[in-house]
Short mmCIF file of C-alpha atoms and ligand atoms in Angstrom, two decimals:
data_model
loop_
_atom_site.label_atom_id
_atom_site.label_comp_id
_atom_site.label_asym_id
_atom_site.label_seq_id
_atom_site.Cartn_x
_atom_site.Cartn_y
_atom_site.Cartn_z
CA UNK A 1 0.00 0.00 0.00
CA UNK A 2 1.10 3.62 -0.79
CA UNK A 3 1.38 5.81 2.01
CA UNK A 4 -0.35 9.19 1.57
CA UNK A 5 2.11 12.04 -0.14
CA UNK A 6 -0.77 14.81 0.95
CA UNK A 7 0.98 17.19 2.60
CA UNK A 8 -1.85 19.17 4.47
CA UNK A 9 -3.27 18.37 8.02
CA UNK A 10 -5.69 19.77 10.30
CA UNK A 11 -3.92 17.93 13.52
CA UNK A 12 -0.63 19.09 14.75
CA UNK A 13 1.40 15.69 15.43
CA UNK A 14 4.94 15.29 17.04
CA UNK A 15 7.41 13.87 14.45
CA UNK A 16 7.33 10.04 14.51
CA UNK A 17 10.24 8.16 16.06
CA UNK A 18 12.05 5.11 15.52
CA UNK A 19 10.93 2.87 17.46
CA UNK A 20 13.14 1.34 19.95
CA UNK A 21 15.42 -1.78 19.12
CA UNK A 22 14.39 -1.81 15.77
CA UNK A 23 10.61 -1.97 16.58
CA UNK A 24 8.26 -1.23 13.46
CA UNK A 25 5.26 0.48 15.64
CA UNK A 26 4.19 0.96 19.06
CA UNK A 27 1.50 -0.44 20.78
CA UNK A 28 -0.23 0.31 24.01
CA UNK A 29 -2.30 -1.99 25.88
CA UNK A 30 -4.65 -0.14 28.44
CA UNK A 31 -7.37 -1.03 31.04
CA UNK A 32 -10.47 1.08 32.09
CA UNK A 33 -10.41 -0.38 35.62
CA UNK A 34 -14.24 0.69 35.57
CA UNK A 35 -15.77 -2.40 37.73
CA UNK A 36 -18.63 -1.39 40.04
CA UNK A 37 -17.73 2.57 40.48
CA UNK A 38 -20.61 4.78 40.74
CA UNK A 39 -23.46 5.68 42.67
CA UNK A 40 -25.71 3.90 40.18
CA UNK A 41 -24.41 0.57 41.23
CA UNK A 42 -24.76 1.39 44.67
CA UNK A 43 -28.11 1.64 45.07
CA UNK A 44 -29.33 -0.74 42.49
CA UNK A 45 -31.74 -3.93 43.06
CA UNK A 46 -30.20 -5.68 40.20
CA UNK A 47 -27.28 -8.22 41.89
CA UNK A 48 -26.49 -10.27 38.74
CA UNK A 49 -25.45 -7.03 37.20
CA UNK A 50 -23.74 -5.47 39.93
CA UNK A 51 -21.60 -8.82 40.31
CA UNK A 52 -20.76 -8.86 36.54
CA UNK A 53 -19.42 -5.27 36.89
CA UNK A 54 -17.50 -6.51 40.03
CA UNK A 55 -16.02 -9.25 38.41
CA UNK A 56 -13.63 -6.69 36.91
CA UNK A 57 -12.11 -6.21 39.89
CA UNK A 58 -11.81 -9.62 40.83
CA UNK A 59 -11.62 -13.03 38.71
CA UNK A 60 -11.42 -10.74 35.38
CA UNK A 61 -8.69 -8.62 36.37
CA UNK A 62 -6.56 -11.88 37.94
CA UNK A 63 -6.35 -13.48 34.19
CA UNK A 64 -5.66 -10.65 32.33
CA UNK A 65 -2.68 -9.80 35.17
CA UNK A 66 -1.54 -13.60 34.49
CA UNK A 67 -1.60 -12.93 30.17
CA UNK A 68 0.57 -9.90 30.75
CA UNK A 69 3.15 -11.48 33.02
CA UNK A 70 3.37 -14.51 30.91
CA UNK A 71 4.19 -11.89 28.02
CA UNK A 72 5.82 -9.26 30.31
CA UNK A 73 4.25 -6.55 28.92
CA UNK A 74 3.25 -3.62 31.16
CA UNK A 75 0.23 -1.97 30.54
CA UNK A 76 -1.87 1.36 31.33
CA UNK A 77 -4.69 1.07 33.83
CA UNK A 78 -6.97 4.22 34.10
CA UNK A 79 -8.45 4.04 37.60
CA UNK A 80 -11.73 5.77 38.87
CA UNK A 81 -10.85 7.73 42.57
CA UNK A 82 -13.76 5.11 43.69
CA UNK A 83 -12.05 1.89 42.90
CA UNK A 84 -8.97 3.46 44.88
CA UNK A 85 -10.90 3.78 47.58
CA UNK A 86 -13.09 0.57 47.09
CA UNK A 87 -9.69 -2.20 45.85
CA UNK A 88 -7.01 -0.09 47.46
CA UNK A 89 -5.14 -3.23 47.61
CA UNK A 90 -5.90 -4.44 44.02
CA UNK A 91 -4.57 -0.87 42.58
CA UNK A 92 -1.53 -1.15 44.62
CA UNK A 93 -0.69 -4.26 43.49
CA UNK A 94 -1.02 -2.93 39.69
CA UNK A 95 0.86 -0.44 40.47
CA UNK A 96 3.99 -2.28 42.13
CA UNK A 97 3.79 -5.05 39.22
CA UNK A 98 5.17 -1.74 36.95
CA UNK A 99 1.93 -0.73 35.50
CA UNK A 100 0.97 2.74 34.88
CA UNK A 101 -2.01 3.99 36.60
CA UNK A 102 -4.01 7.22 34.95
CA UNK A 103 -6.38 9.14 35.96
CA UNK A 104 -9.91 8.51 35.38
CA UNK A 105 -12.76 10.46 36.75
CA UNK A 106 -13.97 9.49 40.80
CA UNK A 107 -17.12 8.19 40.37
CA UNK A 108 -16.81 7.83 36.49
CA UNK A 109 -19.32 10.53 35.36
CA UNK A 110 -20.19 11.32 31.88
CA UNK A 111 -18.40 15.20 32.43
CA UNK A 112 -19.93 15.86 29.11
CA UNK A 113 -23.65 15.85 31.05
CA UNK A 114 -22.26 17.45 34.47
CA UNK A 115 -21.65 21.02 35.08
CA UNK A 116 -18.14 22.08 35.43
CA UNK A 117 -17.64 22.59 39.05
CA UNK A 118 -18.69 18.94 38.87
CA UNK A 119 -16.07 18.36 36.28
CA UNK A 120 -14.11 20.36 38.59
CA UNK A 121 -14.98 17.67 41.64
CA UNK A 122 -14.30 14.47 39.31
CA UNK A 123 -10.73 15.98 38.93
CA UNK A 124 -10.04 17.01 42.34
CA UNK A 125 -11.28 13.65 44.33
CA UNK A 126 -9.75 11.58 41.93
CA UNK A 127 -6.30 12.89 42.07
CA UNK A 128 -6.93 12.72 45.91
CA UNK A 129 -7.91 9.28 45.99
CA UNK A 130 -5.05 8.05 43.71
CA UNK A 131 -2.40 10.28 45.98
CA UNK A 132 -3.61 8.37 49.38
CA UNK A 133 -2.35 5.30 47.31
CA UNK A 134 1.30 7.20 46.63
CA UNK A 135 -0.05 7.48 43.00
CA UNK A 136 0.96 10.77 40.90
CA UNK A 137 -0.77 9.72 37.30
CA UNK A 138 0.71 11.51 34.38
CA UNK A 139 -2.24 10.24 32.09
CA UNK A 140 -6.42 10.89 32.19
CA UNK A 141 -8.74 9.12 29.97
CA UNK A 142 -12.48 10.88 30.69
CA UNK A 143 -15.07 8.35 31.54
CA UNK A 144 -16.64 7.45 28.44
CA UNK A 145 -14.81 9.57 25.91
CA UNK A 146 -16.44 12.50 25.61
CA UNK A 147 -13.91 15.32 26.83
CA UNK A 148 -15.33 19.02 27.14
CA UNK A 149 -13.11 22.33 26.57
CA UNK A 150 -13.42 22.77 30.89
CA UNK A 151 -12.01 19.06 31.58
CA UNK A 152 -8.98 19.89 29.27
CA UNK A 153 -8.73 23.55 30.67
CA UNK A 154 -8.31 21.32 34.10
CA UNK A 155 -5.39 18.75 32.57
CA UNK A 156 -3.62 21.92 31.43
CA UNK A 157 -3.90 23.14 35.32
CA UNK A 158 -3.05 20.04 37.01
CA UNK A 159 -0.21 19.69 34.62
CA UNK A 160 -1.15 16.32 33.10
CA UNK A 161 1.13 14.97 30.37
CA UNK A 162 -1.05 13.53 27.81
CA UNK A 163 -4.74 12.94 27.50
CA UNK A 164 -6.08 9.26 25.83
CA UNK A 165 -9.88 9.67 25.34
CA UNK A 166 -9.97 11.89 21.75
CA UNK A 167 -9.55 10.45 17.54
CA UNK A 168 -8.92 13.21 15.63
CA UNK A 169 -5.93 11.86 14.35
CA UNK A 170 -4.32 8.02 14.62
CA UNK A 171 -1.30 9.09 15.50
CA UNK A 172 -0.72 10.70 18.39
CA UNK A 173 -1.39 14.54 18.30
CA UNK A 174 -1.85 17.65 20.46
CA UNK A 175 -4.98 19.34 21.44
CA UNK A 176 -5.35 22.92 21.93
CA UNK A 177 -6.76 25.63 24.00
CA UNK A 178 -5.59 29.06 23.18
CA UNK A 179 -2.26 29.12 23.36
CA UNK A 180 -1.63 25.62 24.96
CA UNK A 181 -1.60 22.11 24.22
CA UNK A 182 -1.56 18.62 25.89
CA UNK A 183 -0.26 15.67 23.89
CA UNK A 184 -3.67 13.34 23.09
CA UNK A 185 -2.86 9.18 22.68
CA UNK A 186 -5.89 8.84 20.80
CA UNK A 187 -8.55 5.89 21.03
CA UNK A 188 -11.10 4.24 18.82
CA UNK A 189 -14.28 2.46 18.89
CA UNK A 190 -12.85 0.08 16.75
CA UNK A 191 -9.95 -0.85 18.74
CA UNK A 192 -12.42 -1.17 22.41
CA UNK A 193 -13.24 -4.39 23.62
CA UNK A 194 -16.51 -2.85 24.44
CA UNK A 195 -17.95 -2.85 21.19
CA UNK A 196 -17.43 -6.44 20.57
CA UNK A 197 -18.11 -8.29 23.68
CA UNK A 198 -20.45 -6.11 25.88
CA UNK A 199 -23.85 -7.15 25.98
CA UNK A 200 -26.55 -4.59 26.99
CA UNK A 201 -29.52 -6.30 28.62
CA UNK A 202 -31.10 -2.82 29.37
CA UNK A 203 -29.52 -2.22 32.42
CA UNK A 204 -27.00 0.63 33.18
CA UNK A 205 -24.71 0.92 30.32
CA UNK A 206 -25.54 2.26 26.87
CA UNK A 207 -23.56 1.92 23.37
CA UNK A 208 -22.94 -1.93 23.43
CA UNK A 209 -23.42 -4.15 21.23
CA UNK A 210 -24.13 -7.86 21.13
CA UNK A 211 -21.23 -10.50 21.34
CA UNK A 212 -19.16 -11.15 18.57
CA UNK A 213 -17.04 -14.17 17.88
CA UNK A 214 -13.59 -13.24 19.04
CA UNK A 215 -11.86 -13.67 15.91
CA UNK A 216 -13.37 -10.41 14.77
CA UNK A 217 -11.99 -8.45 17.31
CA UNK A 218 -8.56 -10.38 16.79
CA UNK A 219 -8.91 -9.62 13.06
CA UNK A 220 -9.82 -6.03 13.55
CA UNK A 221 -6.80 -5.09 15.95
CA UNK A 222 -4.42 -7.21 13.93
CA UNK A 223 -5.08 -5.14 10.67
CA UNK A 224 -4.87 -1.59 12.42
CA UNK A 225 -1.27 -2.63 14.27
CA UNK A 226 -0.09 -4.09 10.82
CA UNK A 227 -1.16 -0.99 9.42
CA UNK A 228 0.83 1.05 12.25
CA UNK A 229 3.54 -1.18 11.15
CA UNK A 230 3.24 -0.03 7.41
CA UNK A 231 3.30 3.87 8.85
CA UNK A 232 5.23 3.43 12.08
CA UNK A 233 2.62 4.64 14.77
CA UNK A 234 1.42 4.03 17.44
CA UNK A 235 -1.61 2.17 18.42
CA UNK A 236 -3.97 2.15 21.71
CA UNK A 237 -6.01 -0.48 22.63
CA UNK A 238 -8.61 0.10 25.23
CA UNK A 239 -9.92 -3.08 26.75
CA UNK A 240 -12.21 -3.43 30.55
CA UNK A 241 -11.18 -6.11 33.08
CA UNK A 242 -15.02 -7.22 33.35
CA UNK A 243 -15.44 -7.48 29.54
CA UNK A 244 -11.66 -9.02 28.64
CA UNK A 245 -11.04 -10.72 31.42
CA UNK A 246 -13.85 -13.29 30.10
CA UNK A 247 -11.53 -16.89 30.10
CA UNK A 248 -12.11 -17.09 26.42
CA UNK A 249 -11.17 -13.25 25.63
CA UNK A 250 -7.94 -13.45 27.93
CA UNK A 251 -6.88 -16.39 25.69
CA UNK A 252 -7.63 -14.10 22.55
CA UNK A 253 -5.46 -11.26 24.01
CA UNK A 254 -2.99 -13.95 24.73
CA UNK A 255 -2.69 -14.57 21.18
CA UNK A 256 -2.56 -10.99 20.00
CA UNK A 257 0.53 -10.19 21.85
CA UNK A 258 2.11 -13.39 21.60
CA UNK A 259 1.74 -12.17 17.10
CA UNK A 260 2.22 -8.48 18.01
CA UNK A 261 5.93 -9.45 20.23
CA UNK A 262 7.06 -13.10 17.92
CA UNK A 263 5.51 -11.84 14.20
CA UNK A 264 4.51 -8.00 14.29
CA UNK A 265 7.78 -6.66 15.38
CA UNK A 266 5.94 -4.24 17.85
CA UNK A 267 7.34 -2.28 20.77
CA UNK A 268 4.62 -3.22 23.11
CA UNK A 269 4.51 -0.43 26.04
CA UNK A 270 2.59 2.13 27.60
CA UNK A 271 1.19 4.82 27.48
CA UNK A 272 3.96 7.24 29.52
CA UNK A 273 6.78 5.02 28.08
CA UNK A 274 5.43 6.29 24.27
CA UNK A 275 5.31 9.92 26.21
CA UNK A 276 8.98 9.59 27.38
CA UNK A 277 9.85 8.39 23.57
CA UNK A 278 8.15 11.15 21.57
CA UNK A 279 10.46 13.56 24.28
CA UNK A 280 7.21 15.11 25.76
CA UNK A 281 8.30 17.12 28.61
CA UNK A 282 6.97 16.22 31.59
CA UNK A 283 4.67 19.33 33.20
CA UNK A 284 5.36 20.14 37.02
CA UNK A 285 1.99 18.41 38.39
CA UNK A 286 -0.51 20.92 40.99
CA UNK A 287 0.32 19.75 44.25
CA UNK A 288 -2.88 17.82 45.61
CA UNK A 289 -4.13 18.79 48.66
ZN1 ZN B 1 -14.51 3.96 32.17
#
């Protein structure tokens, strides 16, 4: 395939590297470490639901910790403040197995439906909860992807490196406001486990799908990393602990880094590590009080 000679663009990018050790692309794995956060689930009848959003926390999140140490990969895990508060133990022990941990939301509102000094709230308990667990995050992915002009007025304030919820480009790019700009890692329907394995019976969540047989999520996110290969980018997946972490689906992912490390020739790494590479400076972070 011919890449592209076009010489306009509407997104400002950072150059493309070379990859380390001779890698062709990059690719990030990353978590949504959603489970039951939320009001909602807290005062809800329905028990089978509530324990299949738990099981992210639990059984789901166990397997897919076993597929990436049998690869040793490290991965990017954006936390809610609630799950700190609610599996302190279970984000520590991401954390000291040399995962990242990002930032994402407290109780996982949709800030595109809040006002801001909700937005404003989100932010602020958040980066509290994640600092009682000695966590600074350098990352934020907003609770279903939908980030507002306030929320990234905020990541500018709190100094936040990069952003990973936006796909205005497939490469990563920067986002503006006025005068400044935060590096974006940007996502994908396409490349979310959500839209291939989440089943919505009508209860909390919206936007998913029915299950689809796993080879077409296998097939889909091999063709976009050998197409990063072809181009030399870099590539996020977004995956949830209570949708991958199915046995079945853990076995899949299995197989897509065991191609992406023996047959893809891909850096596999995350999110900050791609940061440090592209030489984005790292802001001096707010304190948190
Ligand atoms: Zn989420």
């Amino acid at each position: 395939m011919k890449i592209s000679r076009f010489k306009q663009s509407v997104t400002d990018c950072p150059p493309l590297p070379t990859w380390p050790s001779g890698h062709k692309a990059a690719v990030s794995l990353t978590y949504d470490l959603d489970a039951d956060v939320g009001k909602s689930w807290r005062n809800m009848d329905g028990l089978t639901t509530l324990s299949e959003a738990k099981f992210g926390a639990g059984r789901g999140l166990e397997r897919l910790m076993g597929v990436m140490a049998d690869h040793q990969v490290k991965s990017t895990f954006f936390v809610p403040g609630e799950i700190c508060e609610l599996y302190p133990e279970v984000v520590c022990e991401i954390a000291d197995d040399g995962h990242e941990i990002g930032h994402h939301g407290y109780i996982h509102l949709a800030i595109n439906r809040i006002r801001s000094i909700e937005q404003r709230e989100e932010m602020d308990c958040g980066m509290k909860a994640l600092a009682k667990l000695g966590i600074r995050p350098t990352g934020y992915r907003c609770p279903g992807w939908e980030l507002t002009p306030f929320t990234l007025e905020l990541l500018l304030e709190e100094g936040f490196r990069y952003d990973s919820s936006c796909m205005g480009d497939d490469r990563p790019y920067y986002l503006k406001s006025g005068s400044r700009k935060l590096l974006e890692m940007p996502v994908h329907w396409s490349l979310d486990d959500w839209v291939f394995f989440r089943f919505s019976n009508g209860n909390i969540y919206d936007g998913a799908g029915t299950m689809s047989d796993p080879q077409a999520c296998l097939n889909t996110w091999k063709r976009e990393v050998e197409n990063a290969v072809m181009e030399g980018r870099h590539v996020t997946i977004t995956m949830h602990p209570e949708v991958m972490g199915r046995g079945y689906r853990s076995h899949l992912l299995s197989e897509f880094i065991g191609w992406m490390k023996a047959d893809a020739n891909v850096w596999v790494a995350t999110l900050d590590e791609v940061a440090d590479h592209l030489k984005e400076p790292r802001p001096a972070m707010k304190e948190t009080a």
